[in-house]
Coordinates of C-alpha atoms and ligand atoms in Angstrom, one line a residue:
X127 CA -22.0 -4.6 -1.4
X128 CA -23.5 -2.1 -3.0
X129 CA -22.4 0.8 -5.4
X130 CA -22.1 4.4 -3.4
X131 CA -23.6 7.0 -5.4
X132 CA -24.5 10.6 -3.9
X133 CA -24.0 9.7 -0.5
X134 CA -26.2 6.5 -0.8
X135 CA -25.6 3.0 -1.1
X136 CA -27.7 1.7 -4.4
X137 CA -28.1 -1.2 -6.6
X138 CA -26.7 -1.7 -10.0
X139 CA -29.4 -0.7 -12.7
X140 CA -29.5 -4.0 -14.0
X141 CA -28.9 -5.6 -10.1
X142 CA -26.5 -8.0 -11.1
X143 CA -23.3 -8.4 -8.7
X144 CA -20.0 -10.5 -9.0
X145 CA -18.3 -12.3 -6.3
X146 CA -15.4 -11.3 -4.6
X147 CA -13.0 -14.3 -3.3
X148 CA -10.6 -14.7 -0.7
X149 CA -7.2 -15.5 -2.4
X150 CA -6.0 -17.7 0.5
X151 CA -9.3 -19.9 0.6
X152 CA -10.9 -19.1 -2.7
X153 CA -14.5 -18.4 -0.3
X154 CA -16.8 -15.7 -1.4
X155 CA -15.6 -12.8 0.8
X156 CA -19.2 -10.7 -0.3
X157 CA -20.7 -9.6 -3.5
X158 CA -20.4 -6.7 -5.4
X159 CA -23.0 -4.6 -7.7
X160 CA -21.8 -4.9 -11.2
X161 CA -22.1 -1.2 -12.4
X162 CA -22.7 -0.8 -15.4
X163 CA -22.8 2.0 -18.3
X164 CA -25.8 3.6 -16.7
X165 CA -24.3 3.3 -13.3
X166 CA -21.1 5.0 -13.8
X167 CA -23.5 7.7 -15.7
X168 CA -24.9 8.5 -13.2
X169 CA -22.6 8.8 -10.6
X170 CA -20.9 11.2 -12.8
X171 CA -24.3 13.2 -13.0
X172 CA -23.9 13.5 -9.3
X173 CA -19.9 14.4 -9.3
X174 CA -20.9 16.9 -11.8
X175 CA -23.8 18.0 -9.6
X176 CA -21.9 17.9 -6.5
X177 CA -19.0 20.0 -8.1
X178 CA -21.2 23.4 -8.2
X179 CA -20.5 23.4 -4.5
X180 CA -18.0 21.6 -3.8
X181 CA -15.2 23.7 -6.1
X182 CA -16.7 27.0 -4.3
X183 CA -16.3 25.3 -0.4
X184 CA -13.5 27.4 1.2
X185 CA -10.5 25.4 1.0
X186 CA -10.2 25.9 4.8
X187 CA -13.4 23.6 5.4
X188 CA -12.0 21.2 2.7
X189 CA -9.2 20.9 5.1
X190 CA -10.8 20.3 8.0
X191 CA -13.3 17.3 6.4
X192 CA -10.1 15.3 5.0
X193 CA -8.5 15.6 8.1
X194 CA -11.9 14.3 9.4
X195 CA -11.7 11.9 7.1
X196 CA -8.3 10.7 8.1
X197 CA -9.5 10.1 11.4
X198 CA -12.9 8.5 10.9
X199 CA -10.4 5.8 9.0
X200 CA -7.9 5.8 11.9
X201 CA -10.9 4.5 13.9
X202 CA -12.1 1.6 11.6
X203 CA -8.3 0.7 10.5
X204 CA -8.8 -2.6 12.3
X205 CA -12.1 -3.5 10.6
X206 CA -11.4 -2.2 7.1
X207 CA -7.7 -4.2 7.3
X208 CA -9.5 -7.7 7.8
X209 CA -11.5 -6.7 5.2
X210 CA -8.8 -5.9 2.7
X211 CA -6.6 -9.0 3.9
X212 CA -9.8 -10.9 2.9
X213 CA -10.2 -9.5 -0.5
X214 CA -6.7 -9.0 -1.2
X215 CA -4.8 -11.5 0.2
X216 CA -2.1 -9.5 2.1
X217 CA -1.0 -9.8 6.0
X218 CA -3.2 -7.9 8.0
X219 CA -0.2 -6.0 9.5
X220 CA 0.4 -4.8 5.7
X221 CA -2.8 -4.1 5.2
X222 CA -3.7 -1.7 8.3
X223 CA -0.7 -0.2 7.3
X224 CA -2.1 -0.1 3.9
X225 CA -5.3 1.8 6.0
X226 CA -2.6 4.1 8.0
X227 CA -1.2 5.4 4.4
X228 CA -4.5 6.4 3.2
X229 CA -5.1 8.2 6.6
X230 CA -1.9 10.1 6.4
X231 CA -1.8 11.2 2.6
X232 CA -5.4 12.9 3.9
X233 CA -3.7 14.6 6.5
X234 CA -0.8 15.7 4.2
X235 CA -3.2 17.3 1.7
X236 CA -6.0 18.4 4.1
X237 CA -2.8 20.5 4.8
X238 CA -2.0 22.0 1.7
X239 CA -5.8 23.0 0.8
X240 CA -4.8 26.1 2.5
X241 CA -1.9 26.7 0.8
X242 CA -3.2 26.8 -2.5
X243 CA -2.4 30.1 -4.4
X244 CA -2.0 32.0 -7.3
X245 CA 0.0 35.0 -8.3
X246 CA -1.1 38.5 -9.2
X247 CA 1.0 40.7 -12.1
X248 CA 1.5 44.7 -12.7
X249 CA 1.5 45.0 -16.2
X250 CA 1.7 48.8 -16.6
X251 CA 1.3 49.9 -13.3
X252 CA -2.3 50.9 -12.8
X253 CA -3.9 50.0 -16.2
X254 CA -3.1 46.5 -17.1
X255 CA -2.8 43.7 -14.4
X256 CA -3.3 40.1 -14.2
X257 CA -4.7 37.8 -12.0
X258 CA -2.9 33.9 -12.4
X259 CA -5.5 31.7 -10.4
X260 CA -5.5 27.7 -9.7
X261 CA -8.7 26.4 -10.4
X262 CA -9.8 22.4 -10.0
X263 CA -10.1 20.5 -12.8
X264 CA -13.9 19.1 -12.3
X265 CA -15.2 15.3 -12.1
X266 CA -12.2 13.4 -11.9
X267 CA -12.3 9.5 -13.0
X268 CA -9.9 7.6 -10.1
X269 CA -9.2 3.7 -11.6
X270 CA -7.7 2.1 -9.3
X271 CA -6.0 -1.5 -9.3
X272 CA -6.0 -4.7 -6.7
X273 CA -2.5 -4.2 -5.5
X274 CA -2.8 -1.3 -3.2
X275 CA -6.7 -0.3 -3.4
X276 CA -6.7 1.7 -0.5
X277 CA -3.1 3.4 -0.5
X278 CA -3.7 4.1 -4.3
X279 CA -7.4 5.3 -3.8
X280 CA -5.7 8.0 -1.3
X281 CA -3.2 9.0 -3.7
X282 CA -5.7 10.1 -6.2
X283 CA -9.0 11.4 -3.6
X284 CA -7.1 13.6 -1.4
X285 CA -5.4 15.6 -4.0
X286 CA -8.4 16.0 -5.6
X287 CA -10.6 17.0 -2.9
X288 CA -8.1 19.4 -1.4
X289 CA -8.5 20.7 -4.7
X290 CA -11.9 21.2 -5.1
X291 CA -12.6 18.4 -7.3
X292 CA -15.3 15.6 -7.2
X293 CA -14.7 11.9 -8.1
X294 CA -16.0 8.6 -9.7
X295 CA -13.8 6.1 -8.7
X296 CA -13.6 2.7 -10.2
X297 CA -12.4 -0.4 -8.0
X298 CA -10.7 -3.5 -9.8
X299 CA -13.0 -5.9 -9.5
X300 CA -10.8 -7.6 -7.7
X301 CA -10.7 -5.7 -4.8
X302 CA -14.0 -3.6 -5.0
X303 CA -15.0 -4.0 -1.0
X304 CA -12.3 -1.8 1.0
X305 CA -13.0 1.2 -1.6
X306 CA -16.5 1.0 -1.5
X307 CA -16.6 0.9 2.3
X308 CA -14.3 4.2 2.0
X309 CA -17.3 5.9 -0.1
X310 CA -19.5 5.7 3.2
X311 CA -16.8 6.9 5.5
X312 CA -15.8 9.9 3.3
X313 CA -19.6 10.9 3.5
X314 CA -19.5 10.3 7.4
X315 CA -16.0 13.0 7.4
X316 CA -18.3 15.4 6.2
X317 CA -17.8 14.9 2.1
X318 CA -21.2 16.3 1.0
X319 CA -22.9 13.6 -0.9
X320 CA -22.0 13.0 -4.8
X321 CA -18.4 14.2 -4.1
X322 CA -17.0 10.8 -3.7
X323 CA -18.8 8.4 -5.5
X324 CA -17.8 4.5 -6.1
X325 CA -18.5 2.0 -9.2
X326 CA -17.5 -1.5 -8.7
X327 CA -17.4 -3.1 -12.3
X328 CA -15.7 -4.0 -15.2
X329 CA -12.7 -1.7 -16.4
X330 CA -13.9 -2.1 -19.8
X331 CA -17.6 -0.9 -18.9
X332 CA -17.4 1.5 -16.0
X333 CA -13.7 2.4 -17.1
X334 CA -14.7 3.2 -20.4
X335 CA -17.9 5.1 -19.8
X336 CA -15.5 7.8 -17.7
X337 CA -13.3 7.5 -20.4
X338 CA -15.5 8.3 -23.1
X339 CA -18.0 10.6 -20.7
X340 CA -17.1 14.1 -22.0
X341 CA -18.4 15.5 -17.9
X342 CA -15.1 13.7 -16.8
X343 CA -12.2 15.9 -17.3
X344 CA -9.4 14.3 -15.7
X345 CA -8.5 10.3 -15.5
X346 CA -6.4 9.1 -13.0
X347 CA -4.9 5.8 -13.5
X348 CA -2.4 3.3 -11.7
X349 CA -1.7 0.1 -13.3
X350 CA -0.7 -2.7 -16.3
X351 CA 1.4 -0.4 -18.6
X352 CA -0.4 -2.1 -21.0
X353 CA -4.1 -0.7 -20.0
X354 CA -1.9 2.5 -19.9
X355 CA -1.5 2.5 -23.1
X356 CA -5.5 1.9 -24.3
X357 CA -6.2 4.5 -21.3
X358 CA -4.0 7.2 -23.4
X359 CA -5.4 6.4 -26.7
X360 CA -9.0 6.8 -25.6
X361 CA -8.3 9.7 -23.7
X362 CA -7.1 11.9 -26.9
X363 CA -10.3 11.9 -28.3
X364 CA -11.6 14.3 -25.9
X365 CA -8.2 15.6 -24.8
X366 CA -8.7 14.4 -21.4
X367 CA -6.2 15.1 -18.5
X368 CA -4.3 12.2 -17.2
X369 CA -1.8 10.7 -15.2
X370 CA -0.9 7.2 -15.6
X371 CA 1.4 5.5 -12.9
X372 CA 2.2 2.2 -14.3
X373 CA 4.1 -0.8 -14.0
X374 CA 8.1 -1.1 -13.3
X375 CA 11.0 -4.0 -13.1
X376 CA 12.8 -2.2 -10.1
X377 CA 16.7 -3.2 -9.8
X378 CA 18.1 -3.3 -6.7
X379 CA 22.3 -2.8 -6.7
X380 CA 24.3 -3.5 -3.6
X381 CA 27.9 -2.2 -4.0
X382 CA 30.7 -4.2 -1.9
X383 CA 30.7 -1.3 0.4
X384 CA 26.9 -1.8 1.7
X385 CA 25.8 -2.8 5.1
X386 CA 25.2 -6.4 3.8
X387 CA 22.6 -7.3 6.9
X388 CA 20.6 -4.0 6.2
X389 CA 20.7 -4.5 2.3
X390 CA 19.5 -8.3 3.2
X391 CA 16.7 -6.9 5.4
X392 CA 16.2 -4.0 2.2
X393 CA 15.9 -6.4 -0.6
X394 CA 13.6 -9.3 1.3
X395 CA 11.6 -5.7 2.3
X396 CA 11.9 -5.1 -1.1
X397 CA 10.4 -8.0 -2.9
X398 CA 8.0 -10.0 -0.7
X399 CA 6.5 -7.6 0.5
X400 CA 2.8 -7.7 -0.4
X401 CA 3.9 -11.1 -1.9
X402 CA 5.7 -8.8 -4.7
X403 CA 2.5 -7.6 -5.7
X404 CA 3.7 -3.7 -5.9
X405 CA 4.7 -1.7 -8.7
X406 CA 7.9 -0.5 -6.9
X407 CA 8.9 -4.2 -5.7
X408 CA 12.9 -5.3 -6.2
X409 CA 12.3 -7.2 -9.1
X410 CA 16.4 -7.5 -10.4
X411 CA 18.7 -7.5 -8.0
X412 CA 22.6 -6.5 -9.0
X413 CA 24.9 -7.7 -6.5
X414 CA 28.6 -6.8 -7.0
X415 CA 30.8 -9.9 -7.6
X416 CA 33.1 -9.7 -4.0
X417 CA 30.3 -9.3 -2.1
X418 CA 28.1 -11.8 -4.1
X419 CA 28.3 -15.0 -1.9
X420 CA 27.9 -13.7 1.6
X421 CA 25.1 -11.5 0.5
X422 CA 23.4 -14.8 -1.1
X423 CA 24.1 -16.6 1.5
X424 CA 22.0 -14.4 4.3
X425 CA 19.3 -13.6 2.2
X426 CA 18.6 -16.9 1.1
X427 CA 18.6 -18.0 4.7
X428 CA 16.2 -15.1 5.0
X429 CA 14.0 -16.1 2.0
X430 CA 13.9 -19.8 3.3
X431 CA 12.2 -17.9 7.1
X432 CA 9.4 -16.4 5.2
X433 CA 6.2 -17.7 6.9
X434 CA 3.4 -18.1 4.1
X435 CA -0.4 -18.2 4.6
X436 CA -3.6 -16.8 5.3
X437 CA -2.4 -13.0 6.0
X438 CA -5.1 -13.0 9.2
X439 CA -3.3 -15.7 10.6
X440 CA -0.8 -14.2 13.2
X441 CA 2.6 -15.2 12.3
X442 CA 2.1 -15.1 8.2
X443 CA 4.7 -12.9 6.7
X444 CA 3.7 -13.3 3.2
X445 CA 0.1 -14.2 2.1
X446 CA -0.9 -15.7 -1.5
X447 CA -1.1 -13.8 -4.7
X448 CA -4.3 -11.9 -5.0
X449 CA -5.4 -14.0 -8.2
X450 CA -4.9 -17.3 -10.6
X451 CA -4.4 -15.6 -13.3
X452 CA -1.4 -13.5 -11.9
X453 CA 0.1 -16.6 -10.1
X454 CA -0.3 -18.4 -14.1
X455 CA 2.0 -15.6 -15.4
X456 CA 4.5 -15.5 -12.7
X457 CA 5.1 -19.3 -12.6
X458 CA 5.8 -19.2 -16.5
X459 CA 8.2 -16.0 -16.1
X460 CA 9.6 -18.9 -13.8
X461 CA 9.3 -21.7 -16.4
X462 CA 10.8 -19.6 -19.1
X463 CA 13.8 -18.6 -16.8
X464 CA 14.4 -21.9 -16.3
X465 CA 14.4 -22.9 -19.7
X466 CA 16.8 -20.5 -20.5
X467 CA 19.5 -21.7 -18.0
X468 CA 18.1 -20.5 -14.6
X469 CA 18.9 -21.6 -11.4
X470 CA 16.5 -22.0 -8.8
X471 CA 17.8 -21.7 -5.5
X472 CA 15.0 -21.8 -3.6
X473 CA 11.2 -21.7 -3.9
X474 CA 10.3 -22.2 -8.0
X475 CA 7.1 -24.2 -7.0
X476 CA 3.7 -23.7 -4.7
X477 CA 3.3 -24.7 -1.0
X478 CA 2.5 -28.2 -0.2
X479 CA -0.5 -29.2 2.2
X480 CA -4.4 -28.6 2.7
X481 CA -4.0 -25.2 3.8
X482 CA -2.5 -23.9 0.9
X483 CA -5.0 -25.7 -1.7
X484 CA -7.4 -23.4 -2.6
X485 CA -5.3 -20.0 -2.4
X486 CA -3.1 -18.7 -4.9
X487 CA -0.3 -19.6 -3.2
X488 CA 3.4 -19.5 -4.4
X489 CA 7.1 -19.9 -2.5
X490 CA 8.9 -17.1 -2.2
X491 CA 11.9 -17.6 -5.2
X492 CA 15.1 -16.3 -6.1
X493 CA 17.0 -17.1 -9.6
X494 CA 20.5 -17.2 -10.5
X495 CA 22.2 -17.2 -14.1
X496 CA 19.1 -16.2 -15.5
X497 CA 19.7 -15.2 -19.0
X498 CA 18.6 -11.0 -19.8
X499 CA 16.2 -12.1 -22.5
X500 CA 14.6 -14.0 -20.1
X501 CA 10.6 -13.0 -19.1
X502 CA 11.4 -11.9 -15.5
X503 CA 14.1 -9.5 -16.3
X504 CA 12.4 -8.0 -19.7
X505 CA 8.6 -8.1 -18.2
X506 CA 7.5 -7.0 -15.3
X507 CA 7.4 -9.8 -12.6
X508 CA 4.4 -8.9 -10.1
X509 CA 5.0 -11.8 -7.4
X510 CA 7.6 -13.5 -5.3
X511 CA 10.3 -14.2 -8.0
X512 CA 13.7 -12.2 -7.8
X513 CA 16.3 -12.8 -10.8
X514 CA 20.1 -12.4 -9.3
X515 CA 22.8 -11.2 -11.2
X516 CA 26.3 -10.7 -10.3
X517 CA 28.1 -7.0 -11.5
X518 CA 32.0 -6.2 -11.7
X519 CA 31.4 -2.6 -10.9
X520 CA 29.1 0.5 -10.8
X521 CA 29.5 1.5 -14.4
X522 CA 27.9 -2.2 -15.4
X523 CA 25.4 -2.2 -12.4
X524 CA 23.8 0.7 -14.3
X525 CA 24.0 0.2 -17.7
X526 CA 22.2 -3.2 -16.7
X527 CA 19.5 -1.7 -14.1
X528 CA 18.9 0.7 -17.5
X529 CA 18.4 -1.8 -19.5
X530 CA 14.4 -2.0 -19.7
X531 CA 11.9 0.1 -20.7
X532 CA 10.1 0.2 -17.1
X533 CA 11.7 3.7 -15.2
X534 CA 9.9 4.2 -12.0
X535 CA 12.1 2.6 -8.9
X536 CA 15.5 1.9 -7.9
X537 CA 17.6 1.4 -5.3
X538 CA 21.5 1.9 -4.1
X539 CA 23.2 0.4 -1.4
X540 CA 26.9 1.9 -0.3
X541 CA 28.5 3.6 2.8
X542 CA 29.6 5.8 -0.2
X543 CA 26.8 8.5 -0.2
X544 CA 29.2 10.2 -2.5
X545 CA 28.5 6.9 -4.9
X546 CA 25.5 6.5 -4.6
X547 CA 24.4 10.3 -5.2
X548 CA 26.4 10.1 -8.7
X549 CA 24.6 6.8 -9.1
X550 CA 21.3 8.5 -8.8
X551 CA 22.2 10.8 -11.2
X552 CA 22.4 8.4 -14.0
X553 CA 19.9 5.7 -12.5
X554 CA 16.8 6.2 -15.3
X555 CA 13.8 6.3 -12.6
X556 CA 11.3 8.3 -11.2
X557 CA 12.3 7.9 -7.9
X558 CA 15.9 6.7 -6.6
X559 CA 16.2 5.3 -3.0
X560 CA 19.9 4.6 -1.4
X561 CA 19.9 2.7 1.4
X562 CA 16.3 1.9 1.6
X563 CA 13.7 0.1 0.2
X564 CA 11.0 1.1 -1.6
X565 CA 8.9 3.4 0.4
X566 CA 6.3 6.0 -0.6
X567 CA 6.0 9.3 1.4
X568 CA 3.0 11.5 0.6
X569 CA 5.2 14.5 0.7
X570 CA 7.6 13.4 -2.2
X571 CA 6.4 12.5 -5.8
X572 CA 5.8 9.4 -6.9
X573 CA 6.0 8.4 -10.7
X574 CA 8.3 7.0 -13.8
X575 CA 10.0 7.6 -16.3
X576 CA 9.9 5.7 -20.0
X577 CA 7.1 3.4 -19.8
X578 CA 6.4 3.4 -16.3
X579 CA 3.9 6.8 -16.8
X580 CA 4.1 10.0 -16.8
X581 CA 2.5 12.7 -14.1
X582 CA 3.1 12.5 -10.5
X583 CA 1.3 11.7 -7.7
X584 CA 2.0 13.0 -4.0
X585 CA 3.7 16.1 -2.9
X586 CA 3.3 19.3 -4.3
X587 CA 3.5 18.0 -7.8
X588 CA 1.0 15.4 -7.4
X589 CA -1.6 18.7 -6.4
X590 CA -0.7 20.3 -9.6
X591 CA -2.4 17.3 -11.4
X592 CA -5.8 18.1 -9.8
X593 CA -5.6 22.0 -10.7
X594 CA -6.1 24.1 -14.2
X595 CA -4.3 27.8 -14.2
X596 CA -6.6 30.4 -15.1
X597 CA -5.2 33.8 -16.4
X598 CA -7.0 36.5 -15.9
X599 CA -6.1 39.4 -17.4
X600 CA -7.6 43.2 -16.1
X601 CA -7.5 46.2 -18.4
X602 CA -8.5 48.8 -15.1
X603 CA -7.3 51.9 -17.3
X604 CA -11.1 52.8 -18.1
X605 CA -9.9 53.7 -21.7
X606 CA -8.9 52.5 -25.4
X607 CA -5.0 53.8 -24.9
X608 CA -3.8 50.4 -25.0
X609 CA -5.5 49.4 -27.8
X610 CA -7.8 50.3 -30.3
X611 CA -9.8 48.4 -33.8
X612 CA -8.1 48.1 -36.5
X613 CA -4.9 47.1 -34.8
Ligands
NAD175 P1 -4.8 -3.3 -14.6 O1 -4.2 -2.4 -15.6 O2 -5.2 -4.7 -15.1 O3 -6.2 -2.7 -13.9 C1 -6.1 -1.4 -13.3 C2 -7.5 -0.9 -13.3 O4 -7.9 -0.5 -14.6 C3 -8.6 -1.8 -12.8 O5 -9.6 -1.1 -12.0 C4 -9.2 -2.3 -14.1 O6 -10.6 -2.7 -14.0 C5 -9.1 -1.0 -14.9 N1 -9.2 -1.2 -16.4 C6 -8.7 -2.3 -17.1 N2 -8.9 -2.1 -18.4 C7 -9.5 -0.9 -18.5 C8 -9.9 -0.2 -19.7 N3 -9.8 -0.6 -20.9 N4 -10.5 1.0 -19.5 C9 -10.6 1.5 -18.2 N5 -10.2 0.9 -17.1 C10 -9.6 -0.3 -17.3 O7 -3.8 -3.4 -13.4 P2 -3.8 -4.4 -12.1 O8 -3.4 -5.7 -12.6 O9 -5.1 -4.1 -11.4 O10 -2.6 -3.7 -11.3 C11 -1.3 -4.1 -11.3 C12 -0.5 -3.2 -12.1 O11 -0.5 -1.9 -11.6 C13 1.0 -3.5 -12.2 O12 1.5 -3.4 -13.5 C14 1.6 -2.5 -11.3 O13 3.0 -2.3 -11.5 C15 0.8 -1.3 -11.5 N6 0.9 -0.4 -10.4 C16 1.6 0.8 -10.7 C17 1.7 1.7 -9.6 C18 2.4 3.0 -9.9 O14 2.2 3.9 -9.1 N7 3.2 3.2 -10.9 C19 1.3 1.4 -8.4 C20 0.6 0.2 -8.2 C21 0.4 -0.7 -9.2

């Protein structure tokens, strides 16, 4: 596949392409241009371009093209989910669903393009008023990781668009096919060409020409806390907006007064979904001490059902890890658990049989007595491992689930809504679910606290991130009363 740049699909300047794999089968899925410096370049030019027009559409007809966009994706849901399945590695019920989010965070902000507005100030009353005007920020720089390419890539385009902004986004390489395709489909909504433009290539190539570019004035980045970090530093030189939505180590507490089969359902929900691949997964789960047993006793029973496989194969409930290098680090987070005393009470290994030999494949696990200094509880674990612990109360529940430098989920479960609102209160996270697992709702912001980022995405506040205020102040007096040289 080709790079999309002002509305057309184009070769890489030096034509060289990568190939993208299937995780489950390890087959060439396609290949995709390798953008380079040049590349990103110009599709910047064109974002740059395309802004003169785009920031001055009225915000009426922005609405109506994202909600045109929403619906053009509707259509091709079916399509564009085998395609991510094959490039990512997730069921293809997940991934349409994946498809469905993008479509409805559209819809959500095609809504609030018209509800975009300042506020106006008297001064002194017919001489001095001011004008306090949201303005959008320019070319924004959208880099985007394998996870959740299309749910992610929605986060960041619709906001901006509603906004009046133009984009460059950058696909992990990963998982470059699904967002490219999107390019296309955003031109055939009615996005005039060089608004959405898409580089697949390497974060440290195209990534760092929109970092360094000085046309790009806003970054938006979701990923490895670690690449949050070098995204920060080489931000500052140019003082470049950002908002970084990074990694987490979710706990999960279930009091002894939950509804045990829903927190079961909650916490399998919770981590194997995606094979554990999201930034919000349960990855500690506090289960207080009375209800410990029976609560381990279901969910492992539940663990033990999970089907695993190809994700287009009808029936898979959990499909491989979307890379080697990511299934490496999560059996050694495993390994070192182990070595520190860990139980493994179920999975701790890969799928036997032909199937499951050239995909990243890995059981679904669950620990117990695993030591806190252990990698899976002081990292963040991005695959099907869970770490178990057992807490006397609420007061140790949450000095635990504190205990990291990650803040972006967690969860509560109790009949005790009384509880559980207190609990909130203390829990250090961006966002706080009780009696649910992790889910993302484009009308609430999404983001963390401590390491996990800063700046939110979705909901009103996740708009703000795509705007600049403007003051504009108006001296309509007609004369030097109000001031005059030398002061
Ligand atoms: P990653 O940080 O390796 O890569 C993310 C993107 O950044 C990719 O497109 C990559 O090519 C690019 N990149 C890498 N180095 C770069 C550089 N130096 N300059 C510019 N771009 C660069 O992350 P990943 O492995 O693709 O994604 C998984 C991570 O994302 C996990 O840590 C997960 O928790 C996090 N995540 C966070 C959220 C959230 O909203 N907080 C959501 C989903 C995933």
């Amino acid at each position: 596949m080709k790079l999309f740049i002002s509305g057309e699909w184009v070769d890489s300047a030096s034509r060289e392409t990568f190939p993208v794999a299937n995780p489950a089968t390890g087959e060439v899925v396609d290949y995709a241009a390798k953008g380079a410096r040049d590349d990103a370049k110009k599709a910047i030019d064109a974002a740059k371009d395309a802004f003169k027009k785009w920031s001055l559409t009225a915000s009426a007809e922005r609405a109506r093209i994202l909600y045109g966009l929403a619906e053009v994706v509707r259509e091709s849901k079916e399509a564009l989910g085998r395609l991510l399945t094959q490039e990512q590695g997730k069921p293809l019920r997940e991934s349409i669903l994946e498809i469905e989010s993008f479509a409805n965070t559209c819809d959500y902000y095609a809504g609030l393009a018209t509800k975009l507005h300042g506020t106006s100030l008297v001064i002194t009353p017919g001489k001095v008023h001011a004008d306090i005007v949201k303005v959008p920020v320019g070319v924004v720089g959208a880099i985007i990781p394998w996870n959740f390419p299309i749910s992610l890539l929605g986060w960041k385009l619709a906001p901006a668009l509603a906004a009046g902004n133009t984009l460059v986004v950058k696909p992990s390489t990963n998982t470059p096919l699904t967002d490219l395709k999107m390019g296309e489909l955003a031109n055939k909504a009615g996005v005039p060409a060089g608004v959405v433009n898409i580089v697949s290539g390497p974060g440290s190539v195209v990534g760092s020409e929109l970092l360094e570019n000085p046309d790009v004035r806003k970054i938006a980045f979701t990923g490895e806390t670690a690449t949050g970090r070098e995204i920060m530093r080489a931000a500052s030189s140019q003082i470049k907006r950002i908002t970084l939505e990074l990694g987490g180590s979710d706990p999960m507490i279930v009091c002894d007064d939950a509804e045990l089969d829903l927190a079961v359902e909650g916490a399998l929900w919770g981590r194997f979904r995606n094979c554990g691949q999201s930034c919000t997964s349960v990855k500690r789960l506090f289960l207080f001490r009375k209800i410990a047993a029976e609560f381990l006793e279901k969910f492992l029973a539940g663990v033990r059902e999970i089907r695993v496989g190809n994700g287009l194969e009808p029936g898979v409930m959990m499909g491989p890890l979307n890379n080697g290098a990511q299934r490496k680090i999560v059996e050694e987070m495993v390994q070192d658990a182990v070595e520190k005393g860990a139980q493994i009470m179920t999975g701790g290994d890969r799928p036997r049989g032909r199937e499951f030999e050239s995909g990243f494949f890995y059981m679904p696990t669950v620990l117990t007595h695993v030591d806190y200094s252990s990698r899976i509880v002081r990292e963040e674990c991005f695959g099907p491992a869970l770490p178990v612990f057992t807490v006397d109360d609420l007061e140790e529940a949450i000095e635990m689930a504190n205990d990291t430098v990650y803040g972006l989920g967690s969860s509560i479960w109790t009949k005790d809504i009384a509880k559980a609102r207190m609990a909130a209160e203390r829990l250090e996270a961006g966002t706080i679910w009780i009696n649910s697992p992790p889910i993302a709702r484009p009308e609430v912001p999404f983001g963390g606290f401590k390491q996990s980022g800063f700046g939110r995405e979705l909901g009103l506040e996740g708009l703000e991130h795509y705007l600049e205020t403007k003051s504009i102040h108006k001296d309509i007096s007609g004369n030097q009363k109000l001031w005059k040289y030398p002061p």
